[in-house]
Amino acid sequence: MKFSHITDCHLGAWKEPEMQELNLESFNKAIDISIQEKVNFVLITGDLFDTAIPPIEIIASCAEKLKNLKENNIPCYIIAGSHDFSASGKTIITVLEKAGLCINVSYNLSDISQSVNNKSFLDKNYFISGLAGKKLGLEQKDLLNFKEELDERKFNILGLHTTIKELLPKSIINQVEKGNIDAISAEEILRNEKLKKFNYFALGHIHNQLIKNINGKIFAYPGALFPNNFSEIIENKLGNFLIITFNEGKDTQIEDIKEIPIEIKKVQFIDIDANDLNPSSLREKIFQEAKNFELEDRILAIRIQGTIENGKISDIEFDEIETYFQSRKVYCLLKNISKLESKEFQIQVKESEGKTIEEIEEHVINSALEQKVISLDEKTMMNLLIKNLDTEKIDGETNETFANRITNDIIHTLNLIEIWK
Ligand SMILES: [Mn+2]
């Protein structure tokens, strides 16, 4: 028998429509490959969606694809992750499940016994249970409370959406040991008499592909199905999932783990050092560097970092840069300027050191007045607004009255009473 292990699709995550489209396409492709490969079932180990209630068009696209699986009689098992899980239990996965498009095998820690009694597995050669990931990871002690008896004649799979210590790189394991990162220990899981009867630990949450045999059991993160942000685009470039083959019958074990990369678009990464440049020489440098690459129909990820010598970040003509790349026919331009600074800004920050918030506010308003960006009247009004907004809820005040009080104060300050009526 074989199954697809897919995780961290994060459908709906990207704000760029082009990237959102690729994200959906990657899911469609993974399902198409699973059908072609005639897998017996699909298991999604969390974060299918980026939020518990995603936009309608995202749900619709996903539901349409899950229907393909159903038409091919391939069950789709799912556990909720940390993104599509909500504490109140309100997740769109419930809707998909009620429509018969998937089977949620993740249980609350209190009713995990339900999983062993799940009728979906009565006549099957395999059994799946899982725990939903929570916003802050799941509790190791709750997991270790697993008390159900597994049928060892079956291939038993445990889906977990969490961080497993032993799979992390050494540098991060140190952080776990210092207590800076929460993680669950695989060795501890395997010391538990009940849990060690699972054959395959189907993991999600970590977006890199990490697979390890620990004491004869496989712990596997397939890697995210689609890169989820700028750094994943430049580091991972593409998404992945796994197809696992296991034998049936008495001596059930894994025969093969196949890594399936999903590449829909090529990615070109350009790293620009902005040190000692000004907004216009920076723009020229970007154009110069870009000449070296084939960009048509590619995702272009540009990272600009460093400190520009003169001018402000806002003086960089990003519109013009975008127009240039449109003419080069890039599929989508992603730019990261989170580590780009200007000398001017650094001086401002230095000047603010050791000052109180009020002093900084006064300084900013006064220099705006000096540069004639605002008038004296506007300065007076700004000070009043700052005062209006610098308030907190009074004991016993409801949200509604609190909001009304602030709104009324501002209407008076801005002289809007006539208009407001
Ligand atoms: Mn995730």
PDB file of N, CA and C in Angstrom, residues 282-323:
ATOM      1  N   LEU A 282      21.258  53.296  -6.423  1.00  0.00           N
ATOM      2  CA  LEU A 282      20.748  51.978  -6.011  1.00  0.00           C
ATOM      3  C   LEU A 282      19.859  51.406  -7.113  1.00  0.00           C
ATOM      4  N   ARG A 283      18.998  52.275  -7.644  1.00  0.00           N
ATOM      5  CA  ARG A 283      18.101  51.832  -8.720  1.00  0.00           C
ATOM      6  C   ARG A 283      18.919  51.357  -9.928  1.00  0.00           C
ATOM      7  N   GLU A 284      19.973  52.119 -10.270  1.00  0.00           N
ATOM      8  CA  GLU A 284      20.829  51.724 -11.394  1.00  0.00           C
ATOM      9  C   GLU A 284      21.516  50.392 -11.141  1.00  0.00           C
ATOM     10  N   LYS A 285      21.947  50.195  -9.893  1.00  0.00           N
ATOM     11  CA  LYS A 285      22.631  48.941  -9.553  1.00  0.00           C
ATOM     12  C   LYS A 285      21.682  47.747  -9.726  1.00  0.00           C
ATOM     13  N   ILE A 286      20.417  47.930  -9.311  1.00  0.00           N
ATOM     14  CA  ILE A 286      19.426  46.850  -9.460  1.00  0.00           C
ATOM     15  C   ILE A 286      19.263  46.504 -10.943  1.00  0.00           C
ATOM     16  N   PHE A 287      19.126  47.530 -11.798  1.00  0.00           N
ATOM     17  CA  PHE A 287      18.952  47.288 -13.234  1.00  0.00           C
ATOM     18  C   PHE A 287      20.183  46.581 -13.808  1.00  0.00           C
ATOM     19  N   GLN A 288      21.379  47.024 -13.379  1.00  0.00           N
ATOM     20  CA  GLN A 288      22.634  46.452 -13.854  1.00  0.00           C
ATOM     21  C   GLN A 288      22.723  44.963 -13.511  1.00  0.00           C
ATOM     22  N   GLU A 289      22.445  44.653 -12.244  1.00  0.00           N
ATOM     23  CA  GLU A 289      22.514  43.251 -11.785  1.00  0.00           C
ATOM     24  C   GLU A 289      21.501  42.388 -12.538  1.00  0.00           C
ATOM     25  N   ALA A 290      20.315  42.959 -12.746  1.00  0.00           N
ATOM     26  CA  ALA A 290      19.220  42.182 -13.353  1.00  0.00           C
ATOM     27  C   ALA A 290      19.539  41.773 -14.782  1.00  0.00           C
ATOM     28  N   LYS A 291      20.441  42.536 -15.428  1.00  0.00           N
ATOM     29  CA  LYS A 291      20.805  42.223 -16.817  1.00  0.00           C
ATOM     30  C   LYS A 291      21.438  40.841 -16.935  1.00  0.00           C
ATOM     31  N   ASN A 292      22.044  40.361 -15.831  1.00  0.00           N
ATOM     32  CA  ASN A 292      22.755  39.084 -15.873  1.00  0.00           C
ATOM     33  C   ASN A 292      21.836  37.870 -15.856  1.00  0.00           C
ATOM     34  N   PHE A 293      20.536  38.100 -15.654  1.00  0.00           N
ATOM     35  CA  PHE A 293      19.657  36.945 -15.454  1.00  0.00           C
ATOM     36  C   PHE A 293      18.518  36.878 -16.458  1.00  0.00           C
ATOM     37  N   GLU A 294      18.137  35.608 -16.715  1.00  0.00           N
ATOM     38  CA  GLU A 294      16.936  35.325 -17.479  1.00  0.00           C
ATOM     39  C   GLU A 294      15.765  35.471 -16.484  1.00  0.00           C
ATOM     40  N   LEU A 295      14.837  36.356 -16.776  1.00  0.00           N
ATOM     41  CA  LEU A 295      13.789  36.613 -15.784  1.00  0.00           C
ATOM     42  C   LEU A 295      12.383  36.261 -16.261  1.00  0.00           C
ATOM     43  N   GLU A 296      12.235  36.041 -17.557  1.00  0.00           N
ATOM     44  CA  GLU A 296      10.893  35.853 -18.093  1.00  0.00           C
ATOM     45  C   GLU A 296      10.172  34.678 -17.420  1.00  0.00           C
ATOM     46  N   ASP A 297       8.941  34.963 -16.974  1.00  0.00           N
ATOM     47  CA  ASP A 297       8.069  33.971 -16.332  1.00  0.00           C
ATOM     48  C   ASP A 297       8.685  33.350 -15.064  1.00  0.00           C
ATOM     49  N   ARG A 298       9.579  34.082 -14.421  1.00  0.00           N
ATOM     50  CA  ARG A 298      10.142  33.574 -13.158  1.00  0.00           C
ATOM     51  C   ARG A 298       9.663  34.411 -11.983  1.00  0.00           C
ATOM     52  N   ILE A 299       9.737  33.794 -10.814  1.00  0.00           N
ATOM     53  CA  ILE A 299       9.507  34.559  -9.593  1.00  0.00           C
ATOM     54  C   ILE A 299      10.833  35.269  -9.323  1.00  0.00           C
ATOM     55  N   LEU A 300      10.809  36.583  -9.228  1.00  0.00           N
ATOM     56  CA  LEU A 300      12.035  37.310  -8.936  1.00  0.00           C
ATOM     57  C   LEU A 300      11.997  37.780  -7.480  1.00  0.00           C
ATOM     58  N   ALA A 301      12.943  37.264  -6.701  1.00  0.00           N
ATOM     59  CA  ALA A 301      13.025  37.662  -5.296  1.00  0.00           C
ATOM     60  C   ALA A 301      14.246  38.573  -5.135  1.00  0.00           C
ATOM     61  N   ILE A 302      13.991  39.838  -4.841  1.00  0.00           N
ATOM     62  CA  ILE A 302      15.096  40.785  -4.655  1.00  0.00           C
ATOM     63  C   ILE A 302      15.201  41.149  -3.185  1.00  0.00           C
ATOM     64  N   ARG A 303      16.402  40.981  -2.651  1.00  0.00           N
ATOM     65  CA  ARG A 303      16.617  41.444  -1.271  1.00  0.00           C
ATOM     66  C   ARG A 303      17.592  42.609  -1.325  1.00  0.00           C
ATOM     67  N   ILE A 304      17.189  43.732  -0.767  1.00  0.00           N
ATOM     68  CA  ILE A 304      18.058  44.906  -0.735  1.00  0.00           C
ATOM     69  C   ILE A 304      18.385  45.165   0.729  1.00  0.00           C
ATOM     70  N   GLN A 305      19.669  45.108   1.062  1.00  0.00           N
ATOM     71  CA  GLN A 305      20.019  45.396   2.453  1.00  0.00           C
ATOM     72  C   GLN A 305      21.230  46.313   2.540  1.00  0.00           C
ATOM     73  N   GLY A 306      21.368  46.969   3.675  1.00  0.00           N
ATOM     74  CA  GLY A 306      22.473  47.904   3.869  1.00  0.00           C
ATOM     75  C   GLY A 306      21.927  49.285   4.214  1.00  0.00           C
ATOM     76  N   THR A 307      22.839  50.272   4.217  1.00  0.00           N
ATOM     77  CA  THR A 307      22.457  51.630   4.594  1.00  0.00           C
ATOM     78  C   THR A 307      22.748  52.584   3.445  1.00  0.00           C
ATOM     79  N   ILE A 308      21.714  53.209   2.920  1.00  0.00           N
ATOM     80  CA  ILE A 308      21.973  54.168   1.837  1.00  0.00           C
ATOM     81  C   ILE A 308      22.561  55.449   2.420  1.00  0.00           C
ATOM     82  N   GLU A 309      23.473  56.041   1.634  1.00  0.00           N
ATOM     83  CA  GLU A 309      24.274  57.157   2.099  1.00  0.00           C
ATOM     84  C   GLU A 309      23.443  58.444   2.228  1.00  0.00           C
ATOM     85  N   ASN A 310      22.751  58.789   1.128  1.00  0.00           N
ATOM     86  CA  ASN A 310      21.943  60.020   1.121  1.00  0.00           C
ATOM     87  C   ASN A 310      20.495  59.676   0.828  1.00  0.00           C
ATOM     88  N   GLY A 311      19.610  60.566   1.257  1.00  0.00           N
ATOM     89  CA  GLY A 311      18.197  60.411   0.916  1.00  0.00           C
ATOM     90  C   GLY A 311      17.480  59.427   1.818  1.00  0.00           C
ATOM     91  N   LYS A 312      16.165  59.314   1.567  1.00  0.00           N
ATOM     92  CA  LYS A 312      15.325  58.435   2.395  1.00  0.00           C
ATOM     93  C   LYS A 312      14.954  57.196   1.596  1.00  0.00           C
ATOM     94  N   ILE A 313      14.528  56.170   2.333  1.00  0.00           N
ATOM     95  CA  ILE A 313      14.061  54.937   1.674  1.00  0.00           C
ATOM     96  C   ILE A 313      12.905  55.303   0.732  1.00  0.00           C
ATOM     97  N   SER A 314      12.055  56.227   1.199  1.00  0.00           N
ATOM     98  CA  SER A 314      10.875  56.579   0.393  1.00  0.00           C
ATOM     99  C   SER A 314      11.255  57.310  -0.898  1.00  0.00           C
ATOM    100  N   ASP A 315      12.542  57.746  -1.010  1.00  0.00           N
ATOM    101  CA  ASP A 315      12.980  58.383  -2.264  1.00  0.00           C
ATOM    102  C   ASP A 315      13.311  57.345  -3.345  1.00  0.00           C
ATOM    103  N   ILE A 316      13.412  56.084  -2.945  1.00  0.00           N
ATOM    104  CA  ILE A 316      13.735  55.048  -3.953  1.00  0.00           C
ATOM    105  C   ILE A 316      12.492  54.848  -4.818  1.00  0.00           C
ATOM    106  N   GLU A 317      12.695  54.944  -6.132  1.00  0.00           N
ATOM    107  CA  GLU A 317      11.518  54.881  -7.010  1.00  0.00           C
ATOM    108  C   GLU A 317      11.127  53.442  -7.319  1.00  0.00           C
ATOM    109  N   PHE A 318      10.429  52.852  -6.356  1.00  0.00           N
ATOM    110  CA  PHE A 318      10.052  51.445  -6.523  1.00  0.00           C
ATOM    111  C   PHE A 318       9.078  51.251  -7.684  1.00  0.00           C
ATOM    112  N   ASP A 319       8.264  52.279  -7.962  1.00  0.00           N
ATOM    113  CA  ASP A 319       7.323  52.174  -9.094  1.00  0.00           C
ATOM    114  C   ASP A 319       8.076  51.936 -10.390  1.00  0.00           C
ATOM    115  N   GLU A 320       9.163  52.722 -10.541  1.00  0.00           N
ATOM    116  CA  GLU A 320       9.963  52.607 -11.760  1.00  0.00           C
ATOM    117  C   GLU A 320      10.637  51.236 -11.846  1.00  0.00           C
ATOM    118  N   ILE A 321      11.098  50.763 -10.676  1.00  0.00           N
ATOM    119  CA  ILE A 321      11.744  49.444 -10.620  1.00  0.00           C
ATOM    120  C   ILE A 321      10.734  48.376 -11.024  1.00  0.00           C
ATOM    121  N   GLU A 322       9.503  48.519 -10.530  1.00  0.00           N
ATOM    122  CA  GLU A 322       8.465  47.548 -10.871  1.00  0.00           C
ATOM    123  C   GLU A 322       8.151  47.565 -12.370  1.00  0.00           C
ATOM    124  N   THR A 323       8.068  48.760 -12.923  1.00  0.00           N
ATOM    125  CA  THR A 323       7.784  48.874 -14.368  1.00  0.00           C
ATOM    126  C   THR A 323       8.878  48.194 -15.188  1.00  0.00           C
TER     127      THR A 323
END
